[in-house]
Amino acid sequence: MKVVVSVTILFSLCWFFMGNVFAQSLTAVAVNREINDSAAVAGNIISVASDGSLKRSAVDYDSAMVGVIVDAPILSVEPKSDKTKAVATSGEAQVKVNGNVSAGDFLTSSKTAGVAQKATDSGYVLGKALKAGGSDSLVNVQIEIGYRQVGASATAVSKGFLGTIVSDPAKLKLSFAMILAAIILTGGIVAFIRMVNSGVVAIGRNPLARAQIMRSMFVSGFVVVLIMALGFGAAAAIIFLGK
């Protein structure tokens, strides 16, 4: 009975400890770094300053962001000391935000030191909010530092090369004509090579019929060239059609 009680107490303590750890830093992977900012606390965004030191970000869409301070990461590397703090560079961590944030919003740095804001323009972002939160609250964020297209810019980029071609009749005609010409050229070359190979083999098997085989090759070659000319003419007509 005492063994069962002891095991139960030990399990409860472990569960409580692990619950606190994951509640604070979730699945963040961090690097122990010396922070040259005495006011920096857990949840603050950290960037590389102009002098090379690490401080709280205080610029909108800061391209020098390196991560977020966390209290108890699931994994941390580099030596730990009284001067270092764990800076999460990937995974899921809690970040202090300014303003209302919804799940799925991209977050970035702001002019308020160390505090994140919703990314409404294209630029460098910290990651994506996994839960909603209000101003001065801690929000769970999937850290993925990098450049992101947000809003109207993202819609324009998502159209891509194909979307641009489809929306422009002139480019669509040109693209179709180029594809047609490429098919005709490839088909003509393949047909010519096969014709020559067949003619050479036929002459080798029946040298006495060489003249007749050569005439047949000439006629076949003329037909291939004629078909190619007609195809290229059709491609040219498509390009200039409607001009």
mmCIF file of C-alpha atoms in Angstrom:
data_model
loop_
_atom_site.group_PDB
_atom_site.id
_atom_site.type_symbol
_atom_site.label_atom_id
_atom_site.label_comp_id
_atom_site.label_asym_id
_atom_site.label_seq_id
_atom_site.Cartn_x
_atom_site.Cartn_y
_atom_site.Cartn_z
ATOM 1 C CA MET A 1 0.000 0.000 0.000
ATOM 2 C CA LYS A 2 2.844 2.406 0.871
ATOM 3 C CA VAL A 3 4.516 1.589 -2.450
ATOM 4 C CA VAL A 4 1.338 2.431 -4.370
ATOM 5 C CA VAL A 5 0.944 5.741 -2.509
ATOM 6 C CA SER A 6 4.598 6.652 -3.113
ATOM 7 C CA VAL A 7 4.328 5.878 -6.822
ATOM 8 C CA THR A 8 1.135 7.918 -7.056
ATOM 9 C CA ILE A 9 2.745 10.924 -5.332
ATOM 10 C CA LEU A 10 5.832 10.663 -7.537
ATOM 11 C CA PHE A 11 3.703 10.467 -10.691
ATOM 12 C CA SER A 12 1.649 13.477 -9.567
ATOM 13 C CA LEU A 13 4.773 15.531 -8.913
ATOM 14 C CA CYS A 14 6.206 14.601 -12.325
ATOM 15 C CA TRP A 15 2.920 15.450 -14.016
ATOM 16 C CA PHE A 16 2.782 18.813 -12.212
ATOM 17 C CA PHE A 17 6.379 19.613 -13.150
ATOM 18 C CA MET A 18 5.972 18.622 -16.795
ATOM 19 C CA GLY A 19 2.688 20.511 -16.977
ATOM 20 C CA ASN A 20 4.374 23.692 -15.790
ATOM 21 C CA VAL A 21 7.243 23.275 -18.232
ATOM 22 C CA PHE A 22 5.013 22.736 -21.254
ATOM 23 C CA ALA A 23 2.636 25.485 -20.129
ATOM 24 C CA GLN A 24 5.527 27.947 -20.163
ATOM 25 C CA SER A 25 7.469 27.051 -23.271
ATOM 26 C CA LEU A 26 5.466 24.310 -24.996
ATOM 27 C CA THR A 27 7.750 22.643 -27.552
ATOM 28 C CA ALA A 28 10.344 25.386 -27.984
ATOM 29 C CA VAL A 29 13.919 24.512 -28.895
ATOM 30 C CA ALA A 30 16.236 27.204 -27.554
ATOM 31 C CA VAL A 31 19.821 28.415 -27.502
ATOM 32 C CA ASN A 32 21.314 29.880 -24.313
ATOM 33 C CA ARG A 33 22.468 33.356 -25.343
ATOM 34 C CA GLU A 34 23.787 36.368 -23.449
ATOM 35 C CA ILE A 35 21.197 39.152 -23.680
ATOM 36 C CA ASN A 36 22.461 42.734 -23.431
ATOM 37 C CA ASP A 37 19.091 44.013 -22.222
ATOM 38 C CA SER A 38 18.284 43.896 -18.504
ATOM 39 C CA ALA A 39 14.553 44.469 -19.122
ATOM 40 C CA ALA A 40 14.189 41.463 -21.450
ATOM 41 C CA VAL A 41 11.880 38.783 -20.058
ATOM 42 C CA ALA A 42 10.183 35.603 -21.225
ATOM 43 C CA GLY A 43 7.875 36.257 -24.168
ATOM 44 C CA ASN A 44 9.999 39.061 -25.621
ATOM 45 C CA ILE A 45 11.268 38.983 -29.207
ATOM 46 C CA ILE A 46 15.050 39.216 -29.423
ATOM 47 C CA SER A 47 17.060 40.661 -32.335
ATOM 48 C CA VAL A 48 20.674 41.294 -33.232
ATOM 49 C CA ALA A 49 21.461 44.956 -32.571
ATOM 50 C CA SER A 50 23.712 47.119 -34.739
ATOM 51 C CA ASP A 51 26.628 46.495 -32.359
ATOM 52 C CA GLY A 52 26.197 42.724 -32.641
ATOM 53 C CA SER A 53 24.648 42.223 -29.200
ATOM 54 C CA LEU A 54 21.241 40.699 -28.543
ATOM 55 C CA LYS A 55 18.449 43.001 -27.407
ATOM 56 C CA ARG A 56 14.673 43.246 -27.539
ATOM 57 C CA SER A 57 13.336 44.023 -31.013
ATOM 58 C CA ALA A 58 12.051 47.583 -31.300
ATOM 59 C CA VAL A 59 11.519 47.889 -35.060
ATOM 60 C CA ASP A 60 8.505 46.914 -37.185
ATOM 61 C CA TYR A 61 9.140 43.782 -39.291
ATOM 62 C CA ASP A 62 12.687 43.482 -37.902
ATOM 63 C CA SER A 63 14.824 41.442 -40.303
ATOM 64 C CA ALA A 64 17.335 40.830 -37.473
ATOM 65 C CA MET A 65 14.929 38.779 -35.317
ATOM 66 C CA VAL A 66 16.511 35.639 -33.880
ATOM 67 C CA GLY A 67 13.850 34.258 -31.534
ATOM 68 C CA VAL A 68 11.853 34.582 -28.325
ATOM 69 C CA ILE A 69 12.953 34.337 -24.682
ATOM 70 C CA VAL A 70 11.399 31.336 -22.891
ATOM 71 C CA ASP A 71 11.638 30.245 -19.255
ATOM 72 C CA ALA A 72 11.894 26.499 -19.640
ATOM 73 C CA PRO A 73 12.437 25.175 -23.181
ATOM 74 C CA ILE A 74 12.014 21.494 -23.912
ATOM 75 C CA LEU A 75 15.599 21.534 -25.189
ATOM 76 C CA SER A 76 18.378 24.128 -24.947
ATOM 77 C CA VAL A 77 21.940 24.140 -26.226
ATOM 78 C CA GLU A 78 25.122 26.109 -25.469
ATOM 79 C CA PRO A 79 26.456 26.703 -21.922
ATOM 80 C CA LYS A 80 24.063 28.268 -19.421
ATOM 81 C CA SER A 81 25.065 30.975 -16.937
ATOM 82 C CA ASP A 82 23.623 33.841 -14.906
ATOM 83 C CA LYS A 83 24.122 36.140 -17.912
ATOM 84 C CA THR A 84 22.309 33.952 -20.437
ATOM 85 C CA LYS A 85 18.656 33.451 -21.295
ATOM 86 C CA ALA A 86 17.067 30.691 -23.349
ATOM 87 C CA VAL A 87 16.127 32.077 -26.782
ATOM 88 C CA ALA A 88 13.715 29.852 -28.715
ATOM 89 C CA THR A 89 14.580 29.777 -32.405
ATOM 90 C CA SER A 90 12.035 27.176 -33.498
ATOM 91 C CA GLY A 91 9.069 25.220 -32.224
ATOM 92 C CA GLU A 92 6.106 26.525 -30.268
ATOM 93 C CA ALA A 93 6.503 29.227 -27.630
ATOM 94 C CA GLN A 94 4.561 31.994 -25.916
ATOM 95 C CA VAL A 95 5.034 35.556 -27.151
ATOM 96 C CA LYS A 96 3.790 38.819 -25.701
ATOM 97 C CA VAL A 97 1.537 40.647 -28.156
ATOM 98 C CA ASN A 98 0.245 44.171 -28.638
ATOM 99 C CA GLY A 99 -3.358 44.380 -29.892
ATOM 100 C CA ASN A 100 -5.877 41.654 -30.636
ATOM 101 C CA VAL A 101 -4.593 38.570 -32.414
ATOM 102 C CA SER A 102 -6.534 35.673 -33.945
ATOM 103 C CA ALA A 103 -5.378 32.111 -34.484
ATOM 104 C CA GLY A 104 -3.655 31.876 -37.858
ATOM 105 C CA ASP A 105 -2.414 35.486 -37.905
ATOM 106 C CA PHE A 106 1.223 36.094 -38.779
ATOM 107 C CA LEU A 107 3.053 37.961 -36.023
ATOM 108 C CA THR A 108 6.032 40.260 -36.335
ATOM 109 C CA SER A 109 8.042 42.660 -34.192
ATOM 110 C CA SER A 110 6.800 46.138 -33.318
ATOM 111 C CA LYS A 111 8.130 49.478 -32.107
ATOM 112 C CA THR A 112 7.286 48.365 -28.553
ATOM 113 C CA ALA A 113 10.473 46.674 -27.352
ATOM 114 C CA GLY A 114 10.173 42.893 -27.387
ATOM 115 C CA VAL A 115 6.427 42.862 -28.109
ATOM 116 C CA ALA A 116 4.842 41.287 -31.178
ATOM 117 C CA GLN A 117 2.052 42.637 -33.357
ATOM 118 C CA LYS A 118 -0.137 41.277 -36.138
ATOM 119 C CA ALA A 119 1.623 41.380 -39.511
ATOM 120 C CA THR A 120 -0.626 43.257 -41.935
ATOM 121 C CA ASP A 121 2.011 44.045 -44.577
ATOM 122 C CA SER A 122 4.692 42.065 -46.360
ATOM 123 C CA GLY A 123 7.930 41.734 -44.419
ATOM 124 C CA TYR A 124 9.829 39.612 -41.907
ATOM 125 C CA VAL A 125 7.624 37.753 -39.453
ATOM 126 C CA LEU A 126 8.268 35.788 -36.276
ATOM 127 C CA GLY A 127 5.726 33.061 -36.979
ATOM 128 C CA LYS A 128 2.039 32.201 -36.851
ATOM 129 C CA ALA A 129 -0.299 32.575 -33.880
ATOM 130 C CA LEU A 130 -1.845 29.275 -32.800
ATOM 131 C CA LYS A 131 -4.379 30.828 -30.427
ATOM 132 C CA ALA A 132 -6.207 34.126 -30.073
ATOM 133 C CA GLY A 133 -5.102 36.753 -27.576
ATOM 134 C CA GLY A 134 -5.598 40.339 -26.508
ATOM 135 C CA SER A 135 -3.230 43.215 -25.900
ATOM 136 C CA ASP A 136 -0.416 42.555 -23.376
ATOM 137 C CA SER A 137 -1.238 38.837 -23.295
ATOM 138 C CA LEU A 138 0.938 35.829 -24.079
ATOM 139 C CA VAL A 139 0.007 34.013 -27.277
ATOM 140 C CA ASN A 140 1.147 30.580 -28.421
ATOM 141 C CA VAL A 141 3.172 31.023 -31.603
ATOM 142 C CA GLN A 142 4.727 28.566 -34.045
ATOM 143 C CA ILE A 143 8.119 30.184 -34.600
ATOM 144 C CA GLU A 144 9.087 30.332 -38.280
ATOM 145 C CA ILE A 145 11.217 33.432 -38.781
ATOM 146 C CA GLY A 146 11.361 34.539 -42.402
ATOM 147 C CA TYR A 147 9.952 36.801 -45.085
ATOM 148 C CA ARG A 148 6.221 36.441 -45.754
ATOM 149 C CA GLN A 149 3.798 37.986 -48.216
ATOM 150 C CA VAL A 150 0.710 39.138 -46.338
ATOM 151 C CA GLY A 151 -2.642 40.483 -47.525
ATOM 152 C CA ALA A 152 -3.041 41.818 -51.069
ATOM 153 C CA SER A 153 0.619 41.169 -51.919
ATOM 154 C CA ALA A 154 0.182 37.484 -51.137
ATOM 155 C CA THR A 155 -2.811 37.321 -53.467
ATOM 156 C CA ALA A 156 -0.811 38.912 -56.269
ATOM 157 C CA VAL A 157 2.114 36.535 -55.777
ATOM 158 C CA SER A 158 -0.156 33.478 -55.554
ATOM 159 C CA LYS A 159 -1.298 34.109 -59.124
ATOM 160 C CA GLY A 160 2.235 33.325 -60.231
ATOM 161 C CA PHE A 161 3.541 33.101 -63.760
ATOM 162 C CA LEU A 162 0.640 30.983 -65.033
ATOM 163 C CA GLY A 163 -1.955 33.366 -63.620
ATOM 164 C CA THR A 164 -0.266 36.309 -65.333
ATOM 165 C CA ILE A 165 -0.257 34.515 -68.684
ATOM 166 C CA VAL A 166 -3.907 33.470 -68.457
ATOM 167 C CA SER A 167 -5.017 36.989 -67.530
ATOM 168 C CA ASP A 168 -3.135 38.548 -70.472
ATOM 169 C CA PRO A 169 -4.537 37.530 -73.917
ATOM 170 C CA ALA A 170 -1.378 38.661 -75.741
ATOM 171 C CA LYS A 171 0.867 36.546 -73.522
ATOM 172 C CA LEU A 172 -1.564 33.635 -73.760
ATOM 173 C CA LYS A 173 -1.426 33.701 -77.581
ATOM 174 C CA LEU A 174 2.347 33.990 -77.580
ATOM 175 C CA SER A 175 2.718 31.092 -75.162
ATOM 176 C CA PHE A 176 0.374 28.875 -77.196
ATOM 177 C CA ALA A 177 2.207 29.726 -80.410
ATOM 178 C CA MET A 178 5.574 28.940 -78.824
ATOM 179 C CA ILE A 179 4.314 25.589 -77.554
ATOM 180 C CA LEU A 180 2.892 24.750 -80.988
ATOM 181 C CA ALA A 181 6.142 25.702 -82.704
ATOM 182 C CA ALA A 182 8.156 23.605 -80.249
ATOM 183 C CA ILE A 183 5.936 20.570 -80.847
ATOM 184 C CA ILE A 184 6.178 20.977 -84.628
ATOM 185 C CA LEU A 185 9.969 21.410 -84.545
ATOM 186 C CA THR A 186 10.458 18.387 -82.274
ATOM 187 C CA GLY A 187 8.100 16.257 -84.347
ATOM 188 C CA GLY A 188 9.810 17.293 -87.584
ATOM 189 C CA ILE A 189 13.288 16.486 -86.301
ATOM 190 C CA VAL A 190 12.178 13.084 -84.979
ATOM 191 C CA ALA A 191 10.397 12.264 -88.268
ATOM 192 C CA PHE A 192 13.433 13.305 -90.353
ATOM 193 C CA ILE A 193 15.836 11.203 -88.255
ATOM 194 C CA ARG A 194 13.593 8.157 -88.495
ATOM 195 C CA MET A 195 13.201 8.626 -92.251
ATOM 196 C CA VAL A 196 16.976 8.801 -92.795
ATOM 197 C CA ASN A 197 17.606 5.784 -90.584
ATOM 198 C CA SER A 198 14.939 3.760 -92.373
ATOM 199 C CA GLY A 199 16.356 4.786 -95.769
ATOM 200 C CA VAL A 200 19.908 3.785 -94.823
ATOM 201 C CA VAL A 201 18.715 0.413 -93.529
ATOM 202 C CA ALA A 202 16.632 -0.164 -96.665
ATOM 203 C CA ILE A 203 19.586 0.661 -98.968
ATOM 204 C CA GLY A 204 21.803 -1.676 -96.953
ATOM 205 C CA ARG A 205 19.349 -4.532 -97.393
ATOM 206 C CA ASN A 206 18.646 -3.858 -101.078
ATOM 207 C CA PRO A 207 21.456 -1.856 -102.748
ATOM 208 C CA LEU A 208 19.935 -2.387 -106.216
ATOM 209 C CA ALA A 209 16.890 -0.318 -105.223
ATOM 210 C CA ARG A 210 18.991 2.589 -104.003
ATOM 211 C CA ALA A 211 17.658 5.090 -106.565
ATOM 212 C CA GLN A 212 14.053 4.293 -105.773
ATOM 213 C CA ILE A 213 14.694 4.457 -102.020
ATOM 214 C CA MET A 214 16.440 7.816 -102.397
ATOM 215 C CA ARG A 215 13.449 9.203 -104.342
ATOM 216 C CA SER A 216 11.112 7.984 -101.599
ATOM 217 C CA MET A 217 13.321 9.620 -98.955
ATOM 218 C CA PHE A 218 13.289 12.886 -100.929
ATOM 219 C CA VAL A 219 9.482 12.845 -101.186
ATOM 220 C CA SER A 220 9.129 12.017 -97.487
ATOM 221 C CA GLY A 221 11.546 14.780 -96.549
ATOM 222 C CA PHE A 222 9.638 17.258 -98.686
ATOM 223 C CA VAL A 223 6.380 16.275 -96.953
ATOM 224 C CA VAL A 224 7.973 16.716 -93.493
ATOM 225 C CA VAL A 225 9.334 20.133 -94.425
ATOM 226 C CA LEU A 226 5.974 21.169 -95.861
ATOM 227 C CA ILE A 227 4.125 20.106 -92.702
ATOM 228 C CA MET A 228 6.641 21.972 -90.555
ATOM 229 C CA ALA A 229 6.265 25.102 -92.697
ATOM 230 C CA LEU A 230 2.490 24.955 -92.378
ATOM 231 C CA GLY A 231 2.805 24.484 -88.605
ATOM 232 C CA PHE A 232 5.150 27.428 -88.215
ATOM 233 C CA GLY A 233 2.806 29.477 -90.370
ATOM 234 C CA ALA A 234 -0.085 28.605 -88.069
ATOM 235 C CA ALA A 235 2.009 29.614 -85.021
ATOM 236 C CA ALA A 236 2.858 32.936 -86.674
ATOM 237 C CA ALA A 237 -0.815 33.484 -87.503
ATOM 238 C CA ILE A 238 -1.755 32.915 -83.850
ATOM 239 C CA ILE A 239 0.810 35.493 -82.713
ATOM 240 C CA PHE A 240 -0.319 38.170 -85.150
ATOM 241 C CA LEU A 241 -4.023 37.299 -85.004
ATOM 242 C CA GLY A 242 -6.062 40.264 -83.880
ATOM 243 C CA LYS A 243 -3.195 42.803 -84.120
#
